[in-house]
Short mmCIF file of C-alpha atoms in Angstrom, two decimals:
data_model
loop_
_atom_site.label_atom_id
_atom_site.label_comp_id
_atom_site.label_asym_id
_atom_site.label_seq_id
_atom_site.Cartn_x
_atom_site.Cartn_y
_atom_site.Cartn_z
CA MET M 25 -17.55 1.57 -63.50
CA ARG M 26 -16.45 4.86 -63.49
CA ASN M 27 -19.69 5.90 -61.69
CA LEU M 28 -19.16 3.85 -58.99
CA ARG M 29 -15.44 4.67 -58.74
CA LYS M 30 -16.67 8.41 -58.21
CA PHE M 31 -19.08 7.27 -55.84
CA LEU M 32 -16.32 5.43 -53.68
CA ALA M 33 -14.17 8.52 -53.76
CA ARG M 34 -16.75 10.93 -52.72
CA ALA M 35 -17.87 8.48 -50.09
CA GLY M 36 -14.10 7.80 -48.88
CA LEU M 37 -13.82 11.51 -48.75
CA ALA M 38 -16.90 11.91 -46.61
CA LEU M 39 -15.41 9.09 -43.99
CA ALA M 40 -12.19 10.87 -43.65
CA LEU M 41 -13.93 13.84 -43.04
CA ALA M 42 -15.76 12.08 -40.38
CA ALA M 43 -13.11 10.65 -38.78
CA THR M 44 -11.01 14.20 -38.75
CA THR M 45 -14.01 15.97 -37.30
CA SER M 46 -14.42 13.21 -34.52
CA ALA M 47 -10.73 13.39 -33.84
CA SER M 48 -11.01 16.84 -33.35
CA LEU M 49 -13.95 16.67 -31.18
CA HIS M 50 -11.98 14.32 -29.10
CA ALA M 51 -9.05 15.38 -28.28
CA GLU M 52 -7.00 12.95 -25.85
CA VAL M 53 -7.67 13.68 -22.47
CA VAL M 54 -4.50 13.53 -20.15
CA LEU M 55 -4.25 13.20 -16.44
CA LYS M 56 -0.72 13.48 -14.74
CA ARG M 57 0.04 12.41 -11.44
CA GLY M 58 2.44 12.76 -8.70
CA ASN M 59 3.16 9.33 -7.32
CA GLY M 60 6.02 9.43 -4.89
CA ALA M 61 8.64 7.08 -5.37
CA GLU M 62 10.20 5.00 -8.42
CA PRO M 63 8.26 2.27 -8.46
CA GLU M 64 10.21 -1.00 -7.08
CA SER M 65 8.32 -3.45 -9.32
CA LEU M 66 4.79 -3.41 -11.26
CA ASP M 67 4.63 -7.40 -10.47
CA PRO M 68 1.75 -7.49 -7.95
CA ALA M 69 3.58 -10.54 -6.26
CA ILE M 70 6.52 -8.71 -6.15
CA SER M 71 6.26 -5.26 -5.08
CA THR M 72 5.12 -3.87 -1.41
CA GLY M 73 4.76 -0.13 -1.82
CA VAL M 74 2.06 2.42 -1.91
CA PRO M 75 3.25 4.10 -5.21
CA GLU M 76 3.12 0.81 -6.87
CA SER M 77 -0.47 -0.34 -5.90
CA PHE M 78 -1.70 3.04 -7.49
CA ILE M 79 -0.29 2.25 -10.85
CA GLN M 80 -1.58 -1.44 -10.42
CA MET M 81 -4.96 -0.69 -9.12
CA ASP M 82 -5.28 1.09 -12.71
CA ILE M 83 -3.84 -1.44 -15.29
CA PHE M 84 -5.19 -4.49 -13.06
CA GLU M 85 -8.74 -5.66 -11.91
CA GLY M 86 -9.26 -8.35 -9.15
CA LEU M 87 -12.36 -10.15 -8.88
CA VAL M 88 -13.45 -7.01 -6.84
CA HIS M 89 -12.26 -3.67 -6.86
CA PRO M 90 -12.54 -0.52 -5.01
CA GLY M 91 -15.24 2.07 -6.20
CA PRO M 92 -14.69 6.04 -6.41
CA ASP M 93 -15.33 5.96 -2.73
CA GLY M 94 -13.16 3.26 -2.08
CA THR M 95 -15.82 0.73 -1.25
CA LEU M 96 -16.01 -2.66 -2.56
CA ARG M 97 -17.52 -3.56 -6.05
CA PRO M 98 -17.77 -6.46 -8.16
CA GLY M 99 -14.71 -6.63 -10.62
CA VAL M 100 -13.94 -9.53 -12.82
CA ALA M 101 -16.34 -11.23 -10.84
CA GLU M 102 -20.18 -10.45 -11.91
CA SER M 103 -21.07 -12.35 -8.80
CA TRP M 104 -20.38 -14.66 -5.89
CA GLU M 105 -21.52 -17.09 -3.28
CA ILE M 106 -20.52 -17.68 0.04
CA SER M 107 -21.33 -21.00 1.93
CA ASP M 108 -23.05 -21.17 5.20
CA ASP M 109 -19.99 -22.02 7.34
CA GLY M 110 -18.02 -19.19 5.62
CA LEU M 111 -15.64 -21.66 4.49
CA THR M 112 -16.30 -21.41 0.71
CA TYR M 113 -16.61 -18.88 -1.82
CA THR M 114 -17.86 -19.16 -5.29
CA PHE M 115 -17.37 -16.71 -7.78
CA LYS M 116 -18.71 -16.36 -11.31
CA LEU M 117 -16.33 -14.56 -13.82
CA ARG M 118 -17.72 -12.20 -16.45
CA PRO M 119 -18.20 -13.63 -19.55
CA ASP M 120 -16.64 -10.42 -21.45
CA ALA M 121 -13.25 -10.52 -19.01
CA VAL M 122 -10.34 -10.74 -21.42
CA TRP M 123 -6.60 -9.48 -20.92
CA SER M 124 -5.16 -6.57 -23.28
CA ASP M 125 -3.69 -9.02 -25.60
CA GLY M 126 -6.95 -10.26 -26.70
CA THR M 127 -6.63 -13.59 -24.38
CA PRO M 128 -9.71 -14.70 -22.53
CA LEU M 129 -9.21 -14.16 -18.71
CA THR M 130 -10.52 -17.24 -17.09
CA ALA M 131 -10.78 -18.82 -13.71
CA GLY M 132 -7.65 -20.66 -14.29
CA ASP M 133 -6.01 -17.14 -14.27
CA PHE M 134 -6.64 -16.73 -10.72
CA VAL M 135 -5.52 -20.19 -9.84
CA TYR M 136 -2.37 -19.72 -11.41
CA SER M 137 -1.68 -16.07 -9.76
CA TRP M 138 -2.41 -17.36 -6.72
CA SER M 139 -0.73 -20.47 -6.55
CA ARG M 140 2.36 -18.14 -7.86
CA MET M 141 2.16 -15.89 -5.22
CA VAL M 142 2.47 -18.04 -2.68
CA ASP M 143 5.13 -20.23 -4.07
CA PRO M 144 8.59 -20.11 -2.40
CA ALA M 145 10.13 -19.75 -5.60
CA THR M 146 8.52 -16.33 -6.47
CA ALA M 147 10.12 -15.03 -2.85
CA SER M 148 7.05 -12.63 -2.72
CA ASN M 149 6.89 -10.42 0.39
CA TYR M 150 3.32 -10.52 0.60
CA ALA M 151 2.49 -14.11 -0.02
CA PHE M 152 1.15 -13.98 3.78
CA ILE M 153 -2.06 -12.00 2.64
CA LEU M 154 -3.18 -15.00 1.10
CA TRP M 155 -2.71 -17.49 3.92
CA PRO M 156 -6.52 -17.56 4.53
CA ILE M 157 -6.86 -19.82 1.40
CA THR M 158 -6.45 -23.18 2.29
CA ASN M 159 -2.94 -24.75 2.36
CA ALA M 160 -1.48 -21.00 1.05
CA GLU M 161 0.77 -20.86 4.08
CA ARG M 162 1.90 -24.54 3.79
CA ILE M 163 2.99 -23.84 0.50
CA THR M 164 5.01 -20.80 1.49
CA LYS M 165 6.53 -22.76 3.91
CA GLY M 166 7.52 -25.51 1.54
CA GLU M 167 5.33 -28.14 3.12
CA VAL M 168 2.86 -28.87 0.43
CA PRO M 169 3.32 -28.24 -3.62
CA LYS M 170 1.49 -24.82 -5.19
CA GLU M 171 -0.81 -27.56 -6.89
CA GLN M 172 -2.74 -28.07 -3.31
CA ILE M 173 -3.69 -24.32 -2.75
CA GLY M 174 -7.24 -24.11 -2.05
CA ALA M 175 -8.29 -22.47 -5.66
CA GLN M 176 -10.27 -24.54 -8.15
CA ALA M 177 -11.22 -23.47 -11.75
CA VAL M 178 -14.35 -25.18 -11.55
CA ASP M 179 -14.72 -24.19 -15.48
CA ASP M 180 -13.46 -20.96 -17.34
CA ARG M 181 -16.04 -18.46 -15.60
CA THR M 182 -16.41 -20.53 -11.97
CA LEU M 183 -13.85 -19.98 -9.05
CA LYS M 184 -14.36 -22.08 -6.03
CA VAL M 185 -12.19 -20.97 -2.94
CA THR M 186 -11.58 -22.92 0.29
CA LEU M 187 -10.66 -21.34 3.26
CA ARG M 188 -9.10 -22.64 6.37
CA SER M 189 -11.03 -20.80 8.74
CA PRO M 190 -13.97 -18.42 8.18
CA THR M 191 -12.34 -15.08 7.49
CA PRO M 192 -14.52 -12.04 7.77
CA TYR M 193 -12.21 -9.48 5.98
CA PHE M 194 -11.73 -12.22 2.69
CA LEU M 195 -13.71 -10.02 0.13
CA GLN M 196 -11.88 -7.06 1.34
CA MET M 197 -8.48 -8.60 0.99
CA LEU M 198 -9.30 -9.49 -2.66
CA MET M 199 -9.22 -5.85 -3.47
CA HIS M 200 -5.57 -5.76 -2.55
CA HIS M 201 -3.27 -6.18 -5.70
CA SER M 202 -1.27 -9.05 -4.39
CA ALA M 203 -4.82 -10.78 -5.49
CA TYR M 204 -4.76 -9.51 -9.08
CA PRO M 205 -4.52 -11.95 -11.58
CA VAL M 206 -1.19 -11.95 -13.43
CA PRO M 207 -0.88 -13.07 -17.03
CA LYS M 208 0.66 -16.68 -17.36
CA GLN M 209 1.51 -16.32 -21.28
CA ALA M 210 3.67 -13.01 -20.70
CA ILE M 211 5.34 -14.36 -17.95
CA GLU M 212 6.63 -17.39 -19.60
CA LYS M 213 7.42 -15.90 -22.48
CA PHE M 214 9.40 -13.08 -20.85
CA GLY M 215 10.43 -14.16 -17.51
CA ARG M 216 11.30 -11.30 -14.92
CA GLU M 217 11.16 -9.00 -17.81
CA TRP M 218 7.30 -9.67 -18.32
CA THR M 219 6.28 -6.26 -16.69
CA ARG M 220 8.56 -3.91 -19.12
CA PRO M 221 6.66 -2.15 -21.60
CA GLY M 222 5.72 -3.95 -25.04
CA ASN M 223 6.04 -7.21 -22.51
CA ILE M 224 3.30 -6.28 -20.09
CA VAL M 225 -0.39 -7.83 -20.57
CA SER M 226 -2.79 -6.86 -18.19
CA ASN M 227 -6.61 -6.30 -17.81
CA GLY M 228 -7.59 -3.33 -15.86
CA ALA M 229 -8.87 -0.06 -17.67
CA TYR M 230 -5.40 1.37 -18.96
CA MET M 231 -1.93 -0.38 -20.39
CA ILE M 232 1.54 0.44 -19.62
CA GLN M 233 2.84 2.01 -22.72
CA GLU M 234 6.28 3.63 -21.62
CA TRP M 235 8.45 3.44 -18.34
CA VAL M 236 11.38 6.11 -18.28
CA PRO M 237 13.19 5.11 -14.92
CA GLN M 238 13.22 8.20 -12.82
CA GLY M 239 11.20 9.85 -15.27
CA HIS M 240 7.41 8.93 -15.97
CA ILE M 241 5.14 5.72 -16.58
CA LYS M 242 2.71 6.56 -19.23
CA ALA M 243 -0.69 4.55 -19.21
CA VAL M 244 -3.23 4.46 -21.85
CA LYS M 245 -6.55 3.48 -22.10
CA ASN M 246 -7.05 -0.56 -22.78
CA PRO M 247 -9.82 -0.65 -25.48
CA ARG M 248 -10.42 -4.40 -24.35
CA PHE M 249 -11.41 -3.84 -20.85
CA ARG M 250 -15.05 -4.58 -20.22
CA ASP M 251 -16.10 -1.13 -18.91
CA ALA M 252 -13.81 1.18 -21.50
CA ALA M 253 -17.02 3.13 -22.77
CA GLU M 254 -17.16 4.32 -19.12
CA VAL M 255 -13.34 5.57 -18.87
CA ARG M 256 -13.29 9.11 -19.67
CA ILE M 257 -9.31 9.72 -19.17
CA ASP M 258 -7.81 8.55 -22.41
CA THR M 259 -4.05 8.43 -20.75
CA VAL M 260 -1.96 8.53 -17.45
CA PHE M 261 1.12 10.22 -16.63
CA TYR M 262 2.65 8.90 -13.26
CA TYR M 263 5.76 10.92 -12.14
CA PRO M 264 7.89 9.72 -9.32
CA ILE M 265 8.55 13.03 -7.34
CA GLU M 266 10.36 12.26 -3.99
CA GLU M 267 10.64 15.94 -3.04
CA TYR M 268 7.07 17.01 -2.15
CA GLY M 269 8.22 20.80 -2.40
CA THR M 270 9.28 20.35 -5.97
CA GLU M 271 5.84 18.47 -6.46
CA LEU M 272 3.72 21.20 -5.03
CA LYS M 273 5.85 23.58 -7.77
CA GLN M 274 4.88 21.34 -10.56
CA PHE M 275 1.30 21.61 -9.39
CA ARG M 276 1.10 25.36 -9.27
CA ALA M 277 2.71 25.48 -12.29
CA GLY M 278 -0.20 23.34 -14.07
CA GLU M 279 2.50 20.49 -14.80
CA LEU M 280 0.21 17.82 -12.56
CA HIS M 281 -3.44 17.44 -11.79
CA THR M 282 -3.04 15.48 -8.71
CA THR M 283 0.17 14.93 -5.96
CA TYR M 284 1.25 12.38 -4.02
CA ASP M 285 1.60 14.02 -0.96
CA VAL M 286 2.04 18.05 0.29
CA PRO M 287 5.46 19.51 2.11
CA GLN M 288 4.44 19.47 5.65
CA GLU M 289 5.62 22.99 6.57
CA GLN M 290 3.52 24.54 3.76
CA ILE M 291 -0.02 23.06 4.84
CA PRO M 292 -1.30 26.10 6.96
CA MET M 293 -0.66 28.23 3.77
CA LEU M 294 -2.24 25.76 1.41
CA GLU M 295 -5.24 25.39 3.65
CA LYS M 296 -5.76 28.98 3.94
CA ASP M 297 -4.70 30.23 0.22
CA MET M 298 -5.56 26.97 -1.48
CA ALA M 299 -8.41 25.31 0.29
CA GLY M 300 -10.18 24.47 -2.82
CA GLN M 301 -7.48 22.43 -4.01
CA PHE M 302 -6.15 20.91 -0.81
CA ARG M 303 -7.54 17.47 0.39
CA ASN M 304 -6.87 16.35 4.11
CA SER M 305 -8.92 13.19 5.23
CA PRO M 306 -8.16 10.39 7.76
CA TYR M 307 -6.02 7.81 6.56
CA PHE M 308 -5.87 3.81 7.87
CA GLY M 309 -2.14 4.07 8.59
CA THR M 310 0.41 4.59 11.40
CA TYR M 311 3.57 6.43 10.76
CA TYR M 312 6.26 4.40 13.27
CA TYR M 313 10.01 3.61 13.59
CA GLY M 314 11.15 -0.19 13.57
CA ILE M 315 13.37 -1.19 16.06
CA ASN M 316 16.03 -3.94 14.90
CA VAL M 317 15.35 -7.02 17.50
CA THR M 318 17.75 -9.09 16.26
CA ARG M 319 20.45 -7.14 17.08
CA GLU M 320 22.30 -5.50 20.04
CA PRO M 321 21.66 -3.21 22.11
CA PHE M 322 17.96 -3.79 21.46
CA LYS M 323 17.49 -7.68 20.93
CA SER M 324 17.92 -8.25 24.74
CA ASN M 325 16.45 -5.18 26.26
CA VAL M 326 12.89 -4.45 25.89
CA LYS M 327 13.34 -1.45 28.53
CA LEU M 328 15.54 0.16 26.43
CA ARG M 329 13.31 0.21 23.02
CA HIS M 330 10.35 1.79 25.62
CA ALA M 331 12.88 4.53 26.67
CA LEU M 332 12.92 6.01 23.15
CA ALA M 333 9.65 5.34 22.28
CA MET M 334 8.81 7.27 26.08
CA ALA M 335 11.11 10.11 24.92
CA LEU M 336 9.17 10.93 21.98
CA ASP M 337 7.09 14.08 22.06
CA ARG M 338 3.86 12.93 19.75
CA ASP M 339 2.18 16.12 20.53
CA ILE M 340 4.70 18.53 19.27
CA LEU M 341 5.86 16.07 15.97
CA VAL M 342 1.89 16.37 14.88
CA LYS M 343 1.73 20.01 15.78
CA GLN M 344 4.84 21.84 14.93
CA ILE M 345 6.21 19.25 12.42
CA THR M 346 3.58 17.21 10.69
CA LYS M 347 0.55 19.76 10.66
CA GLY M 348 -1.92 17.64 8.92
CA GLY M 349 -4.42 16.44 11.60
CA GLU M 350 -2.52 13.41 12.64
CA ILE M 351 -3.46 11.43 15.82
CA PRO M 352 -0.42 10.99 17.99
CA ALA M 353 -0.27 6.98 18.35
CA TYR M 354 0.22 5.06 21.55
CA GLY M 355 -0.89 1.98 20.04
CA TRP M 356 -0.27 0.01 16.76
CA VAL M 357 -3.80 -0.40 15.10
CA PRO M 358 -4.88 2.92 14.14
CA PRO M 359 -8.80 4.29 14.30
CA GLY M 360 -11.46 3.22 12.33
CA VAL M 361 -12.21 -0.67 12.71
CA PRO M 362 -15.83 -0.73 13.59
CA GLY M 363 -16.41 -2.37 16.85
CA TYR M 364 -12.53 -2.71 17.90
CA GLU M 365 -11.28 -1.31 20.70
CA GLN M 366 -7.96 0.55 20.17
CA GLN M 367 -5.23 -0.57 22.66
CA GLN M 368 -2.08 1.81 24.16
CA VAL M 369 1.17 1.43 25.81
CA ASP M 370 0.64 1.08 29.39
CA TRP M 371 2.42 4.55 30.15
CA ALA M 372 0.44 6.45 27.58
CA GLY M 373 -1.56 8.05 30.45
CA THR M 374 1.44 9.87 31.94
CA ASP M 375 2.56 13.24 31.21
CA GLN M 376 5.77 13.78 28.81
CA LYS M 377 7.78 14.88 32.10
CA ALA M 378 7.04 11.60 33.80
CA ARG M 379 8.16 9.44 30.79
CA VAL M 380 11.22 11.17 30.44
CA ALA M 381 11.96 10.75 33.46
CA GLU M 382 11.49 6.90 33.59
CA ALA M 383 13.11 6.92 30.15
CA LYS M 384 16.54 8.63 32.01
CA LYS M 385 16.20 5.99 34.64
CA ILE M 386 16.34 2.97 31.99
CA LEU M 387 19.24 4.37 30.53
CA ALA M 388 21.30 4.57 33.71
CA GLU M 389 19.93 1.28 34.33
CA ALA M 390 21.38 -0.40 30.93
CA GLY M 391 24.80 1.45 31.91
CA PHE M 392 24.33 4.91 29.15
CA ASP M 393 25.01 8.33 30.67
CA LYS M 394 27.05 11.45 29.35
CA GLY M 395 30.63 9.53 29.37
CA ASN M 396 28.89 6.70 27.81
CA PRO M 397 26.07 7.64 25.77
CA LEU M 398 23.78 5.70 23.75
CA LYS M 399 24.32 5.50 19.97
CA VAL M 400 21.81 5.35 17.17
CA GLU M 401 21.59 5.42 13.63
CA LEU M 402 18.25 6.21 12.48
CA LEU M 403 17.06 5.28 8.57
CA TYR M 404 14.76 6.98 6.19
CA ASN M 405 13.82 6.86 2.57
CA THR M 406 14.61 10.32 0.87
CA ASN M 407 11.97 12.69 1.63
CA ASP M 408 11.94 16.15 2.76
CA ASN M 409 9.02 15.24 5.55
CA HIS M 410 10.76 12.14 6.90
CA LYS M 411 13.63 14.22 7.09
CA LYS M 412 12.14 16.73 9.24
CA ILE M 413 10.43 14.22 11.54
CA ALA M 414 13.80 12.39 11.81
CA ILE M 415 15.62 15.46 12.47
CA ALA M 416 12.94 16.37 15.26
CA VAL M 417 13.32 12.68 17.10
CA ALA M 418 17.33 12.95 17.04
CA GLY M 419 16.80 16.34 19.09
CA MET M 420 14.23 14.73 21.20
CA TRP M 421 16.58 11.74 21.94
CA LYS M 422 19.64 13.92 22.45
CA GLN M 423 18.14 16.72 24.54
CA PHE M 424 16.20 14.23 27.07
CA LEU M 425 18.38 11.31 27.07
CA GLY M 426 21.78 12.28 25.74
CA VAL M 427 21.50 9.84 22.49
CA GLU M 428 23.79 10.33 19.70
CA THR M 429 21.91 9.63 16.37
CA THR M 430 23.21 9.53 13.10
CA LEU M 431 20.69 9.86 10.33
CA ARG M 432 21.29 7.79 7.13
CA ASN M 433 18.94 8.41 4.04
CA GLU M 434 18.50 6.01 1.00
CA GLU M 435 16.66 6.01 -2.12
CA TRP M 436 13.50 4.39 -2.11
CA LYS M 437 14.32 0.92 -4.06
CA VAL M 438 17.98 0.72 -1.63
CA TYR M 439 16.04 1.71 1.44
CA LEU M 440 13.82 -1.22 0.92
CA GLU M 441 16.74 -3.59 0.65
CA SER M 442 17.98 -2.43 3.45
CA ARG M 443 14.63 -2.80 5.14
CA ASN M 444 14.25 -6.46 3.84
CA LYS M 445 17.72 -7.51 4.69
CA LYS M 446 17.48 -5.53 8.44
CA GLN M 447 20.59 -3.99 7.69
CA PHE M 448 19.75 -1.10 10.35
CA GLU M 449 19.13 0.02 13.83
CA VAL M 450 16.16 1.92 13.90
CA MET M 451 14.10 2.95 10.50
CA ARG M 452 11.20 5.04 9.52
CA ALA M 453 8.29 3.25 8.36
CA ALA M 454 4.97 3.47 7.69
CA TRP M 455 1.96 0.58 7.36
CA ILE M 456 -1.20 1.48 5.37
CA GLY M 457 -3.79 -1.43 6.24
CA ASP M 458 -4.44 -3.52 3.24
CA TYR M 459 -8.05 -3.84 4.28
CA VAL M 460 -10.13 -2.56 7.19
CA ASP M 461 -9.45 -4.81 10.11
CA PRO M 462 -6.83 -5.07 13.06
CA TYR M 463 -5.14 -8.26 11.11
CA SER M 464 -3.91 -6.21 8.56
CA PHE M 465 -1.71 -4.80 11.10
CA LEU M 466 -1.32 -7.40 13.42
CA GLU M 467 -0.12 -10.30 10.75
CA LEU M 468 2.93 -8.12 9.79
CA LEU M 469 4.84 -8.79 13.12
CA ARG M 470 4.11 -12.31 12.75
CA GLY M 471 7.46 -14.25 13.20
CA ASP M 472 6.72 -16.65 10.03
CA ILE M 473 6.03 -13.72 7.50
CA GLY M 474 9.47 -13.46 6.27
CA GLU M 475 11.22 -10.02 5.04
CA GLN M 476 7.90 -7.79 5.51
CA ASN M 477 8.21 -7.92 9.43
CA PRO M 478 9.64 -5.01 9.88
CA ALA M 479 11.63 -5.29 13.18
CA GLY M 480 12.66 -9.13 12.62
CA TYR M 481 9.90 -9.50 15.71
CA ALA M 482 9.35 -13.23 16.71
CA ASN M 483 7.38 -13.80 19.76
CA PRO M 484 5.61 -17.54 20.04
CA GLU M 485 3.25 -16.39 22.09
CA TYR M 486 2.07 -13.50 20.15
CA ASP M 487 2.05 -15.75 16.94
CA ALA M 488 -0.16 -18.39 18.61
CA THR M 489 -2.40 -15.72 19.53
CA ALA M 490 -2.47 -14.64 16.07
CA ASN M 491 -3.51 -17.97 14.92
CA LYS M 492 -6.00 -18.17 17.53
CA ALA M 493 -7.73 -15.27 16.03
CA THR M 494 -7.89 -16.32 12.50
CA ALA M 495 -9.50 -19.98 13.67
CA GLU M 496 -11.91 -18.01 16.00
CA THR M 497 -15.65 -17.87 14.61
CA ASP M 498 -17.41 -15.26 17.31
CA PRO M 499 -16.30 -11.64 16.20
CA ALA M 500 -16.17 -10.30 19.68
CA ALA M 501 -13.79 -13.23 20.71
CA ARG M 502 -11.52 -12.78 17.78
CA PHE M 503 -11.46 -8.90 18.41
CA GLY M 504 -10.44 -10.01 21.91
CA LEU M 505 -7.48 -12.20 20.85
CA LEU M 506 -6.48 -9.54 18.33
CA ALA M 507 -6.59 -6.81 21.18
CA GLU M 508 -4.52 -9.56 22.97
CA ALA M 509 -2.11 -9.59 20.72
CA GLU M 510 -1.72 -5.79 20.12
CA ARG M 511 -0.62 -5.62 23.91
CA MET M 512 1.92 -8.35 23.48
CA VAL M 513 3.50 -6.14 20.86
CA LEU M 514 3.23 -2.88 22.59
CA ALA M 515 4.60 -4.55 25.71
CA ASP M 516 7.86 -5.66 23.72
CA MET M 517 8.02 -2.58 21.76
CA PRO M 518 9.68 -3.86 18.35
CA ILE M 519 8.29 -0.85 16.65
CA ILE M 520 7.46 2.94 17.98
CA PRO M 521 4.06 4.08 17.32
CA ILE M 522 4.38 7.97 16.37
CA TYR M 523 1.03 9.11 14.63
CA PHE M 524 -1.96 8.00 12.69
CA TYR M 525 -2.07 9.30 9.37
CA SER M 526 -4.26 11.96 7.63
CA GLN M 527 -3.56 12.04 3.96
CA GLN M 528 -3.03 15.22 1.97
CA HIS M 529 -2.96 15.79 -1.71
CA MET M 530 -3.61 18.51 -4.04
CA VAL M 531 -6.32 17.81 -6.43
CA SER M 532 -6.89 20.22 -9.52
CA ASP M 533 -10.14 21.60 -9.67
CA LYS M 534 -10.51 20.26 -13.12
CA VAL M 535 -10.74 17.07 -11.95
CA LYS M 536 -13.92 15.59 -11.01
CA GLY M 537 -14.93 12.36 -9.21
CA TRP M 538 -12.03 12.13 -6.45
CA GLN M 539 -13.92 11.05 -3.43
CA ASP M 540 -11.91 11.33 -0.36
CA ASN M 541 -11.77 7.92 1.40
CA LEU M 542 -10.19 5.93 4.60
CA MET M 543 -7.99 3.72 2.23
CA ASP M 544 -6.97 6.76 0.00
CA TRP M 545 -8.09 4.77 -2.99
CA HIS M 546 -8.74 6.94 -6.44
CA PRO M 547 -8.82 4.74 -9.39
CA THR M 548 -8.18 6.71 -12.52
CA ARG M 549 -10.78 5.11 -14.22
CA TYR M 550 -13.60 7.08 -12.31
CA LEU M 551 -11.92 10.44 -12.54
CA ARG M 552 -12.54 12.98 -15.24
CA LEU M 553 -11.26 16.19 -16.46
CA GLU M 554 -13.46 19.14 -17.12
#
């Protein structure tokens, strides 16, 4: 017995030394990401912003997910079959799919999550994105119970989804956060507090460990993630930094590995002096101003909306303000959709001098002049870049049209509330496509999608054309209908397109695996630090 104890003591010492050696060989790998604004929510059914989506992409995984280059890869689903008529998708889930609390993740979790997403009781601003699923739209509109959604758990590993019409972008759409599974067990236990640290359960490569409001969110590697052995970053910090100048200083001080954006005025310097770490590439998004068309004077005066749009010299804005290679926008759908012909306002072909002359004429016809100037309040979320553009726009409206503009800035969450409640006259906004298809932009302006509609725009003819497009099975005819819908929007001008995005980030040369892509998706699970 004594000899055995001695052996065990020596064995224990050897194991302890081995563990110590292993720990010293595997120091914690920590990535620090600038992430824009403080998240509105991490509930995939509630959030609407890009900063939230970057975190959700790390902590959740859908049936499919974006690879390091942004292209579609199998996620929780290891395979799928599509019926010949394009109306039925049958997904086979991975046998090792599991939640971070160890609960098996089943097909029933997707049925629960999507039913919750479109349930009017959830009040999701993104419910419309799942409307291609049979009965999803009718559920959101309260016409049928949520149990009638066209998603069925055939068994724990088989999910059968029926669509109301063939939807060519359906698989791409499933990469969006609104299609992620959410944990029924946590939601039923904690209610609205289920996303707080200690409560949240997820199924992605990372798990939320800390959330310090206006400080940081900390996520750690999920040991139960199906591909955990391939995840190289142990811990991720997401910092909400809305002042891009401050963010750049922190990057240069080595306090961040990646930034959410860069200060526009410093782009020439970054291109010259930090070219190896400055990333600039096309982005599937449109920067625009939304006009509240539920209020006068814009509600009943389409020409007045056009006058404000005509007076903006977009070439000056992109060359002297943004400076990042953005493209002046005279249409709503950005470039990058194969086979789709971009549309433009009918005055896009005239020069700036002629546009200003026409805009002045419209204002005079509406009764506005030097003695009775048009007064506009312009809302933007707090951000240096947005402020510079707003000041430049206000200057153009004043110089060319005599319009008196009052600027109003709000923090991200307050701004979102004002936007959703239509508590503004004109507001700064952007829309980033959820999938590479014109409908990702055009559905935003349907009259029946709720608060996400940025301008309160409602045109029954437009909605009818959009509905025809969703039912059209011929790809060319479908694009033709979507182009017709875009021309209607540009004629009614509830939104003023300003430029098509390019994306800028600073990425430390220590970060490997970062690949520029049109959707600007960079899941941490594919990155590494060297």
